[in-house]
Coordinates of C-alpha atoms and ligand atoms in Angstrom, one line a residue:
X1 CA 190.4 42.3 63.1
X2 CA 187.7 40.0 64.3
X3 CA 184.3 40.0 62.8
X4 CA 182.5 41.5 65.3
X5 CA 184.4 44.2 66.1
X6 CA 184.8 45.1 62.2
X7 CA 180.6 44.9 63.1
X8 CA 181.0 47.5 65.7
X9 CA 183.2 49.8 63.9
X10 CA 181.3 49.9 60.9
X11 CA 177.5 50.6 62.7
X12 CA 179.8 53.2 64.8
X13 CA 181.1 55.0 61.9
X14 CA 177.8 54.7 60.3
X15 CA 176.0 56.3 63.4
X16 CA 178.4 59.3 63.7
X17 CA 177.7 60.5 60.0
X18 CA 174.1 60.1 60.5
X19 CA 174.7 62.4 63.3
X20 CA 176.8 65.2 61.8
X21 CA 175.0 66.5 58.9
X22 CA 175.5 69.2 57.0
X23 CA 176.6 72.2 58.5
X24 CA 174.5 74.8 56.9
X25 CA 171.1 73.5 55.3
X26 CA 169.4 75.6 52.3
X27 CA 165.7 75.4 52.0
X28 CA 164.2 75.2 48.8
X29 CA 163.2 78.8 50.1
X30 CA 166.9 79.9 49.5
X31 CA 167.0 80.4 53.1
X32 CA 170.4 79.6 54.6
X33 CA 170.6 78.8 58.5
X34 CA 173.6 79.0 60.6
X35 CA 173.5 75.9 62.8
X36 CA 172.3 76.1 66.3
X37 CA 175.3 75.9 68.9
X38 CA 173.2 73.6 71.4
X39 CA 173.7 70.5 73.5
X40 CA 170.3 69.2 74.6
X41 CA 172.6 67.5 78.3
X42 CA 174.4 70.8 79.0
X43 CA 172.0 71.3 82.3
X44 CA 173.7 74.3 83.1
X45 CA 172.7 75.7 79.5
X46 CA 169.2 74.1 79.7
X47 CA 168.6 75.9 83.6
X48 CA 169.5 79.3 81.7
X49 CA 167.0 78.6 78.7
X50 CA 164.1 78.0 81.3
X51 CA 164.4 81.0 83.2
X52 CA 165.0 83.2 80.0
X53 CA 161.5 81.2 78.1
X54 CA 159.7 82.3 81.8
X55 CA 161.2 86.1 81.6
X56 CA 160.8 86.8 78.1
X57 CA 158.6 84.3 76.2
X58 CA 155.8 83.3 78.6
X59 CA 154.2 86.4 79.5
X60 CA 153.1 86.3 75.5
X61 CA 153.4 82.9 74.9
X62 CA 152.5 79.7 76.8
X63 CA 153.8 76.2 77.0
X64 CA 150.5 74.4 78.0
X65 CA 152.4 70.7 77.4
X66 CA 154.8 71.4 80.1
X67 CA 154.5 71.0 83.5
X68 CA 156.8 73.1 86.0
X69 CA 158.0 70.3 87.7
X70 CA 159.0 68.5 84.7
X71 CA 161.9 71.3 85.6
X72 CA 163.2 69.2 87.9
X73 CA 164.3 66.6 85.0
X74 CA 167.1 69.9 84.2
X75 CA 168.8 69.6 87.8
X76 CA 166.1 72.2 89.5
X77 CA 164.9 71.6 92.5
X78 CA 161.2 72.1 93.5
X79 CA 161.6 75.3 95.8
X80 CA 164.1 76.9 93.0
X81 CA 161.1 76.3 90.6
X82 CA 158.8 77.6 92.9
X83 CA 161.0 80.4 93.8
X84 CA 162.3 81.9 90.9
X85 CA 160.1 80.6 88.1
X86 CA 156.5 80.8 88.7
X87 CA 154.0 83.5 90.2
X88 CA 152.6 82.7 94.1
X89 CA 149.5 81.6 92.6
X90 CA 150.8 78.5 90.6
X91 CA 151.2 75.4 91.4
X92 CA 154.1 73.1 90.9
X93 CA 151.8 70.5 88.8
X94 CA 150.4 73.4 87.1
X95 CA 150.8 73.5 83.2
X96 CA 152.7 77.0 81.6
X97 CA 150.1 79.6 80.8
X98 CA 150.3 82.9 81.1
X99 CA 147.6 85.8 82.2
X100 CA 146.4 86.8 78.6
X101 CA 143.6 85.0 77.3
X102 CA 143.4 83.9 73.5
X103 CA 140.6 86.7 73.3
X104 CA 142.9 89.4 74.4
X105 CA 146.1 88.0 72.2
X106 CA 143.5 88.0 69.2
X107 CA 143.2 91.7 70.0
X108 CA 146.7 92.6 70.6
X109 CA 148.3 90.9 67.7
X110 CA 147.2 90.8 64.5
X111 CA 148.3 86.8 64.8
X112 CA 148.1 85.3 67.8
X113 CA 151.2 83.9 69.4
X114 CA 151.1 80.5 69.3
X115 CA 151.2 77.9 72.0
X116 CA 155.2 76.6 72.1
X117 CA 155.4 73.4 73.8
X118 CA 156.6 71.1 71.1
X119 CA 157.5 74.4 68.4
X120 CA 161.2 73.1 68.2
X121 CA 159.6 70.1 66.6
X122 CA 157.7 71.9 64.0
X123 CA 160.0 74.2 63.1
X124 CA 163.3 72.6 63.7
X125 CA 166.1 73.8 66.2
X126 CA 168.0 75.6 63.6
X127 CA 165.1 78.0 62.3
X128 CA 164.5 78.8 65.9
X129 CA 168.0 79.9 66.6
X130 CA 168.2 81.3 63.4
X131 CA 164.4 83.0 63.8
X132 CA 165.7 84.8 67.0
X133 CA 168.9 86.6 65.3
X134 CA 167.3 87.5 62.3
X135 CA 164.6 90.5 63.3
X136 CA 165.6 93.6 62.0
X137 CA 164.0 97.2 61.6
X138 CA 161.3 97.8 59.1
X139 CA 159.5 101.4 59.3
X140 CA 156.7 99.7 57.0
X141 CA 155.6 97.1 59.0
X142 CA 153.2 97.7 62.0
X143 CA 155.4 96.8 64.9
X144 CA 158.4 98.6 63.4
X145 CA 160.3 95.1 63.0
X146 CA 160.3 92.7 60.4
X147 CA 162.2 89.4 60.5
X148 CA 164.5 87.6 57.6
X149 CA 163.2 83.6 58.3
X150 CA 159.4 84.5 59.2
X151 CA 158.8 87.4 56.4
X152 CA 156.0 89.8 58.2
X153 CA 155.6 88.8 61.5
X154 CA 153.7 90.0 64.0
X155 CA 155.7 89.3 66.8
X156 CA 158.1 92.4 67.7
X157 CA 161.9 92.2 68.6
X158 CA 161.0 91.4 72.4
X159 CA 164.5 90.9 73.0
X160 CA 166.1 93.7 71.2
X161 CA 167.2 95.9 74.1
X162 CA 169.8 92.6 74.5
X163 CA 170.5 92.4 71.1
X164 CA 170.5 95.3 69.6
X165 CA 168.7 96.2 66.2
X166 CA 169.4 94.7 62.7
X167 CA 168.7 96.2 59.5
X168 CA 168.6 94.2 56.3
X169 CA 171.5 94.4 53.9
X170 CA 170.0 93.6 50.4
X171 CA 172.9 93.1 47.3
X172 CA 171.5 92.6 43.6
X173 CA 173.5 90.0 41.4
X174 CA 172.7 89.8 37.5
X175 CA 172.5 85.9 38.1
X176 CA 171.6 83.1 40.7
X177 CA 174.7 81.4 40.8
X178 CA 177.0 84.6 41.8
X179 CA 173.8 85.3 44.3
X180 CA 174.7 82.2 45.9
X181 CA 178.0 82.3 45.8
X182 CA 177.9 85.7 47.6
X183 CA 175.2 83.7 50.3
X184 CA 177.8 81.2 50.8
X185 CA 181.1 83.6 50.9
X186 CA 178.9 85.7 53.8
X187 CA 179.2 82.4 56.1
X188 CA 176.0 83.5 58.5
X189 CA 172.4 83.5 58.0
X190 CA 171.5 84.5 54.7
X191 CA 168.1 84.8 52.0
X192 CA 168.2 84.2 48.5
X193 CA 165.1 86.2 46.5
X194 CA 164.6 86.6 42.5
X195 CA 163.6 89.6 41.5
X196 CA 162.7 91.5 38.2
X197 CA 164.3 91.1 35.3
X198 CA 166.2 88.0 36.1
X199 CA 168.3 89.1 38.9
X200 CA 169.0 87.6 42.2
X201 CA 169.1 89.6 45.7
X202 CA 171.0 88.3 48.7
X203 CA 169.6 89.5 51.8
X204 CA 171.1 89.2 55.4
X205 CA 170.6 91.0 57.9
X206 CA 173.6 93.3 59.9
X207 CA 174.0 95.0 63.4
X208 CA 173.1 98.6 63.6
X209 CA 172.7 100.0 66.9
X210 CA 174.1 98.2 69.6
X211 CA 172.5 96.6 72.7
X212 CA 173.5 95.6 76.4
X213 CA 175.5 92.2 75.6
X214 CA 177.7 91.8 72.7
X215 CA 177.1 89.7 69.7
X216 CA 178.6 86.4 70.5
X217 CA 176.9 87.1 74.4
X218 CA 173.6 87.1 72.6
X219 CA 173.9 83.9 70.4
X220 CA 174.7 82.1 73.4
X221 CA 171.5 83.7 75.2
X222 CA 169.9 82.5 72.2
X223 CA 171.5 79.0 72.0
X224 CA 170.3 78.3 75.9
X225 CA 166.8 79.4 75.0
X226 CA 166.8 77.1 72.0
X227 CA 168.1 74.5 73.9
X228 CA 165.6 75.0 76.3
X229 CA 162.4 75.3 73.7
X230 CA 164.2 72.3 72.3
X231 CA 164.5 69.8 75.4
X232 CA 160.8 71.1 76.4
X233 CA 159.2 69.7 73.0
X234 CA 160.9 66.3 74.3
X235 CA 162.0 66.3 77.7
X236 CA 162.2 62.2 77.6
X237 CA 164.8 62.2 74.7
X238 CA 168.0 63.2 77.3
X239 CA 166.6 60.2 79.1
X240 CA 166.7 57.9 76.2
X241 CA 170.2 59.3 75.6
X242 CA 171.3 58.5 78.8
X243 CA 169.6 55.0 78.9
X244 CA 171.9 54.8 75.1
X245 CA 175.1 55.2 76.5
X246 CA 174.5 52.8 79.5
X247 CA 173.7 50.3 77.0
X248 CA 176.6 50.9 74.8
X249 CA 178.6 50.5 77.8
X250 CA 177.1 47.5 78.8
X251 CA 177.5 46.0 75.5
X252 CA 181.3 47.1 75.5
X253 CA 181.8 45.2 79.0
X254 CA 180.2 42.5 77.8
X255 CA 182.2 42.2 74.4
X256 CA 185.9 42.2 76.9
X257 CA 183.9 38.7 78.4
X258 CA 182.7 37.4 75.1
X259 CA 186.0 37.7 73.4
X260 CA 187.4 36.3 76.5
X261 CA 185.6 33.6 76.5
X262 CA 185.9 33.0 72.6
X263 CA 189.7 32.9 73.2
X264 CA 189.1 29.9 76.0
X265 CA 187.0 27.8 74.1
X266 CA 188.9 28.1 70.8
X267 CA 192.9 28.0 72.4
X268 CA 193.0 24.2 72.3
X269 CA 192.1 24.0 68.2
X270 CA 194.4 26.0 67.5
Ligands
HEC301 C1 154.9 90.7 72.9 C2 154.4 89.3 72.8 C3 155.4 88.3 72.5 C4 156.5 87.9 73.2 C5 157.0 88.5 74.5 C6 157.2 86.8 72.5 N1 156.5 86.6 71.3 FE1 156.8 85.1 70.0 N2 155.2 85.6 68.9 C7 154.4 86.6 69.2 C8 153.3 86.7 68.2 C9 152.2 87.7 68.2 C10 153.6 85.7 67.3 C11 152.8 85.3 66.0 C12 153.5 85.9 64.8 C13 152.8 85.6 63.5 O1 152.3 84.5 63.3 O2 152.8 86.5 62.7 C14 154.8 85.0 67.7 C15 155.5 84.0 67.0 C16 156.6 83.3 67.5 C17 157.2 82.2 66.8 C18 156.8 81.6 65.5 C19 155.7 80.7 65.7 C20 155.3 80.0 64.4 O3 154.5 80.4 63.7 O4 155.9 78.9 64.2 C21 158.2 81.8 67.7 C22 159.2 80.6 67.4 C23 158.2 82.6 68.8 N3 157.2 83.6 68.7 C24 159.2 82.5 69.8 C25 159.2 83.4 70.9 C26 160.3 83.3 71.9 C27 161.3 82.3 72.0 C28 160.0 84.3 72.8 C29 160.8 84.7 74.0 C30 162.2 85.2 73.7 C31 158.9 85.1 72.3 N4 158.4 84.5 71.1 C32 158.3 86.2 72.9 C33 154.4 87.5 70.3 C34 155.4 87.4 71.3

């Protein structure tokens, strides 16, 4: 094998484990997230996530970095946009805010929601996914929901007539390792928590009542809007994607030339 393509096949290799991680991550909070199902080029699942964020997120929330017509960088066209995403009022340049004011979400909520323009980048793509299948039912909270990843919220279920309600399924082990052990056997999202006495609990969370699209219907309905919070905290990163593999194929080109022309110069040493 020549040297450079021993080169390339080494920085290749290298860059594909960089890229696949782990598949589930445990935070030094014992929480354990189920990776999020997304692909940040999938248009199709990106065009889904935008109109979901507009239905169910922005009348709460707003996305004041994002421009509409930065939509059009997911395949939309400026009269869909107009059409089916925004009210008669906006404008296409116009930034994503809603109708409540900060005043009146102060009131509402005992936490504000919080702007969530570049929130994948805070949190991380797998907490959001994870954050949005792990509300379940608590009578003793306020809003009558409580959720697994963010403890006490004050944001309710907003999609729950989708996805049905949770409730939390709590086990007690005498000790941490057979805790995790059980966390890891359970496969999904899942919370490690000490409690008195030396003992561990495992808490997940488990369908209860069921809601209008089936469980795997609602993690993908999930995955697009993940996707979509995700490509909106950095909509030039599918552009520098793109730009990568146009390189890489450039560079591949090139090496059938270079090699070609290696074999020319060196053919009468030999
Ligand atoms: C009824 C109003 C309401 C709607 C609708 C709503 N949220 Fe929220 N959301 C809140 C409130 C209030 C908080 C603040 C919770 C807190 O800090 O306790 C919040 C918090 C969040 C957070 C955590 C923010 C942080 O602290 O990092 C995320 C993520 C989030 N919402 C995503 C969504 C998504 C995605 C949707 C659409 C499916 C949505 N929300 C719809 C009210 C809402």
């Amino acid at each position: 094998m020549s040297k450079l393509a021993r080169i390339l096949l080494v920085s290749l290799s290298l860059g594909l484990s960089l890229c696949a991680g782990p598949a589930f991550s445990q935070g030094e909070d014992g929480l354990r997230l189920v990776p999020a199902p997304i692909n940040r080029l999938d248009q199709e699942s990106l065009q889904r996530g935008a109109r979901d964020f507009v239905n169910y997120c922005l009348n709460c929330h707003t996305a004041k970095y994002m421009r509409y017509n930065r939509l059009e960088g997911i395949g939309l066209t400026p009269a869909q946009i107009t059409d089916n995403l925004m009210f008669a009022s906006q404008k296409i340049g116009d930034t994503m805010t809603v109708a409540m004011t900060a005043k009146d979400a102060a009131k509402w909520f005992p936490a504000p929601p919080p702007d969530l323009s570049v929130e994948a980048r805070f949190r991380g793509r797998d907490w959001l996914y994870n954050y949005l299948l792990a509300f379940y039912r608590d009578d003793t909270s306020e809003s009558g929901w409580n959720n697994l990843v963010f403890p006490n919220v004050s944001m309710p279920n907003v999609l729950w007539q989708l996805s049905g309600t949770n409730k939390l399924v709590e086990t007690e082990y005498d000790e941490h390792e057979k805790a995790a052990g059980a966390a890891i056997a359970a496969k999904g999202l899942s919370m490690l928590e000490a409690k008195p006495g030396g003992k561990y609990a495992m808490l997940t969370v488990a369908p209860d009542v069921p809601g209008t699209m089936t469980r795997a219907q609602y993690e993908a309905f999930v995955g697009d809007l993940v996707n979509y919070l995700d490509y909106m905290a950095e909509p030039v990163k599918n552009e520098r994607i793109h730009l990568g593999i146009i390189v890489l194929l450039f560079l591949g080109v090139l090496y059938v030339f270079a090699y070609a022309l290696k074999r020319e110069y060196w053919k009468d040493l030999h």
